[in-house]
Each structure stands twice: as structure tokens, then as C-alpha cells.
Short mmCIF file of C-alpha atoms in Angstrom, two decimals:
data_model
loop_
_atom_site.label_atom_id
_atom_site.label_comp_id
_atom_site.label_asym_id
_atom_site.label_seq_id
_atom_site.Cartn_x
_atom_site.Cartn_y
_atom_site.Cartn_z
CA MET A 22 -10.07 37.48 -29.71
CA PHE A 23 -13.18 36.41 -27.83
CA ARG A 24 -11.07 35.11 -24.91
CA PHE A 25 -9.20 38.39 -24.75
CA ILE A 26 -12.45 40.36 -24.50
CA ILE A 27 -13.75 38.02 -21.76
CA LEU A 28 -10.45 38.43 -19.89
CA ILE A 29 -10.72 42.23 -20.06
CA ILE A 30 -14.32 42.12 -18.83
CA VAL A 31 -13.33 39.88 -15.90
CA VAL A 32 -10.42 42.18 -14.98
CA ILE A 33 -12.66 45.25 -15.13
CA TYR A 34 -15.24 43.47 -12.97
CA LEU A 35 -12.61 42.49 -10.39
CA ILE A 36 -11.18 46.01 -10.29
CA GLY A 37 -14.66 47.43 -9.78
CA HIS A 38 -15.57 44.84 -7.18
CA PHE A 39 -12.42 44.91 -5.08
CA GLY A 40 -11.17 48.37 -6.04
CA LEU A 41 -7.68 49.55 -6.57
CA ASP A 42 -5.71 51.15 -3.81
CA SER A 43 -3.80 53.86 -5.59
CA ASP A 44 -2.15 55.16 -2.40
CA SER A 45 1.15 53.64 -1.46
CA SER A 46 1.66 52.53 2.13
CA ASP A 47 4.02 55.48 2.60
CA THR A 48 1.27 57.91 1.62
CA LYS A 49 -1.16 56.20 3.99
CA ASP A 50 1.36 56.45 6.83
CA LYS A 51 1.85 60.16 6.18
CA ARG A 52 -1.91 60.72 6.08
CA GLU A 53 -2.39 58.79 9.36
CA ASP A 54 0.40 60.78 11.01
CA GLN A 55 -1.22 64.02 9.87
CA VAL A 56 -4.60 62.94 11.28
CA LYS A 57 -2.95 62.09 14.63
CA LYS A 58 -1.22 65.48 14.69
CA ASP A 59 -4.52 67.23 13.89
CA ILE A 60 -6.30 65.38 16.71
CA LYS A 61 -3.52 66.22 19.15
CA ARG A 62 -3.53 69.89 18.11
CA ASP A 63 -7.33 70.04 18.42
CA MET A 64 -7.20 68.42 21.87
CA LYS A 65 -4.47 70.82 22.98
CA LYS A 66 -6.34 73.87 21.68
CA ASN A 67 -9.96 73.07 22.60
CA HIS A 68 -9.50 70.92 25.71
CA PRO A 69 -6.31 72.06 27.45
CA GLU A 70 -7.28 70.54 30.82
CA LYS A 71 -7.89 67.09 29.33
CA TYR A 72 -4.69 67.33 27.30
CA ALA A 73 -2.62 68.30 30.34
CA LYS A 74 -4.16 65.47 32.38
CA LYS A 75 -3.44 62.95 29.62
CA GLN A 76 0.19 64.12 29.40
CA ARG A 77 0.60 63.86 33.21
CA GLU A 78 -0.82 60.32 33.15
CA LYS A 79 1.48 59.37 30.29
CA GLY A 80 4.44 60.76 32.21
CA ALA A 81 3.43 58.94 35.39
CA GLU A 82 3.10 55.68 33.45
CA MET A 83 6.59 56.03 32.02
CA THR A 84 7.95 56.99 35.46
CA VAL A 85 6.53 53.92 37.19
CA MET A 86 7.79 51.65 34.40
CA ARG A 87 11.28 53.17 34.50
CA LYS A 88 11.46 53.02 38.31
CA CYS A 89 10.22 49.43 38.28
CA HIS A 90 12.88 48.42 35.75
CA ASN A 91 15.54 50.09 37.92
CA ALA A 92 14.28 48.21 41.01
CA GLU A 93 14.46 44.93 39.09
CA LYS A 94 18.04 45.65 38.05
CA GLU A 95 19.05 46.59 41.62
CA ARG A 96 17.67 43.35 43.07
CA ALA A 97 18.89 40.97 40.37
CA ASN A 98 22.13 39.05 40.93
CA TYR A 99 22.98 39.47 37.25
CA PRO A 100 21.12 42.52 35.87
CA ALA A 101 22.39 41.88 32.35
CA THR A 102 20.44 38.59 32.23
CA ILE A 103 17.02 40.20 32.78
CA ASP A 104 14.64 39.26 29.99
CA ARG A 105 11.33 41.08 30.16
CA SER A 106 8.12 39.58 28.87
CA TRP A 107 6.55 42.51 27.03
CA LEU A 108 3.32 40.55 26.63
CA ASN A 109 2.88 40.22 30.39
CA GLN A 110 2.92 43.88 31.35
CA THR A 111 -0.02 45.86 32.62
CA SER A 112 -0.32 49.38 33.89
CA LYS A 113 -3.39 50.85 35.56
CA THR A 114 -4.38 54.11 37.18
CA LYS A 115 -6.35 53.74 40.39
CA ASP A 116 -9.08 56.16 41.48
CA ASP A 117 -6.76 57.87 43.96
CA GLY A 118 -4.18 58.60 41.23
CA ARG A 119 -1.76 55.75 42.00
CA ARG A 120 -0.11 54.07 39.02
CA VAL A 121 0.24 50.30 39.39
CA PHE A 122 2.60 48.46 37.05
CA TYR A 123 2.85 44.65 36.81
CA GLU A 124 5.52 42.83 34.86
CA GLU A 125 6.87 39.30 34.51
CA PHE A 126 10.51 38.69 33.68
CA THR A 127 13.28 36.13 33.91
CA ALA A 128 16.78 36.56 35.32
CA LYS A 129 19.63 34.29 36.34
CA ASN A 130 20.11 33.60 40.04
CA GLY A 131 23.41 33.23 41.90
CA ASN A 132 23.91 29.73 40.46
CA GLY A 133 23.35 30.90 36.89
CA VAL A 134 19.92 29.26 36.61
CA LYS A 135 17.21 31.26 34.86
CA MET A 136 14.30 31.94 37.23
CA GLN A 137 10.92 33.55 36.63
CA PHE A 138 9.94 36.64 38.61
CA ALA A 139 6.95 38.96 38.88
CA ALA A 140 7.20 42.62 39.84
CA VAL A 141 4.39 44.81 41.16
CA CYS A 142 5.28 48.48 41.39
CA VAL A 143 3.18 51.34 42.75
CA TYR A 144 3.88 55.02 42.12
CA LYS A 145 2.01 57.92 43.69
CA PRO A 146 2.72 61.00 41.55
CA ASP A 147 1.20 63.51 43.98
CA ALA A 148 3.45 62.35 46.86
CA ASP A 149 6.28 61.18 44.56
CA THR A 150 6.52 57.86 46.41
CA PHE A 151 7.41 54.52 44.88
CA ALA A 152 7.22 50.93 46.14
CA ALA A 153 8.27 47.73 44.38
CA GLN A 154 7.61 44.13 45.29
CA ILE A 155 9.46 41.45 43.34
CA LYS A 156 8.75 37.76 43.89
CA ARG A 157 9.72 34.47 42.33
CA ARG A 158 6.96 32.82 40.35
#
């Protein structure tokens, strides 16, 4: 009986010390999604210029990435063999509005040997111009 009481005291202490998380992970995900929606709605309502700018930048980032991937496919001997390294991708916006995208990938050459390549792509949204430079590493 004494051991049982000590065990209950220890369990109560541990629950108090570490706490119990009564929310399931699904509930947490829903709550986080709602917070993100609230932030987005607030940004859209109270700061429409900043929201519009952020959306344009997001669109330009996706455009440069998509155009860069298309350029890689066009220049590869075997486009189906392209394997992108998602860890070695960077995208930056320069002061003049240009979007610069860098990516490393592998693809098979004409002999079927896998080679490493690096692509640097530049997109100017205001002039809608795009340039890609792809080199072997």
C-alpha cells in the first residue's frame, strides 16, 4: 500500500513538472493553420501594399524556378534523368528587383554517365526577361 501511494505521488509530480499535452497533433495543426490564416487576413486587410508586394515576389520566385527547370530540361541530353538537389537551391531578390535562382543537379550525358551541373538563372519581372547559365561542376 505504501509503494502504491509513493507511485501515485511520483506520477502526480511528473505530470505537474512536465505537464500533459491534452491537444492531439491534429488539433495543433488546425490551430496553427487558423493562426496563419488570421495573419494573412490581417496583412491583406491592414497592409494591402505589403501583401501585394509579397505576393508578387512569391510569384516571381516561382516563375524563375519554373523557367530555370525548363531551361535545364531543354539543355539536358536525357531530361528524364535530371535529379535535383533540393538542399542546394537558393533564391534571392536583388535591390533592382531581379530574382536570382541557383541550383545544383545531376543528369546523364550522351554516354549515359551521370554528371553534376550547376544552374544560375536570372529573371527580371519588370522587363519579363530571363537568362540561364548551366555549367558542369
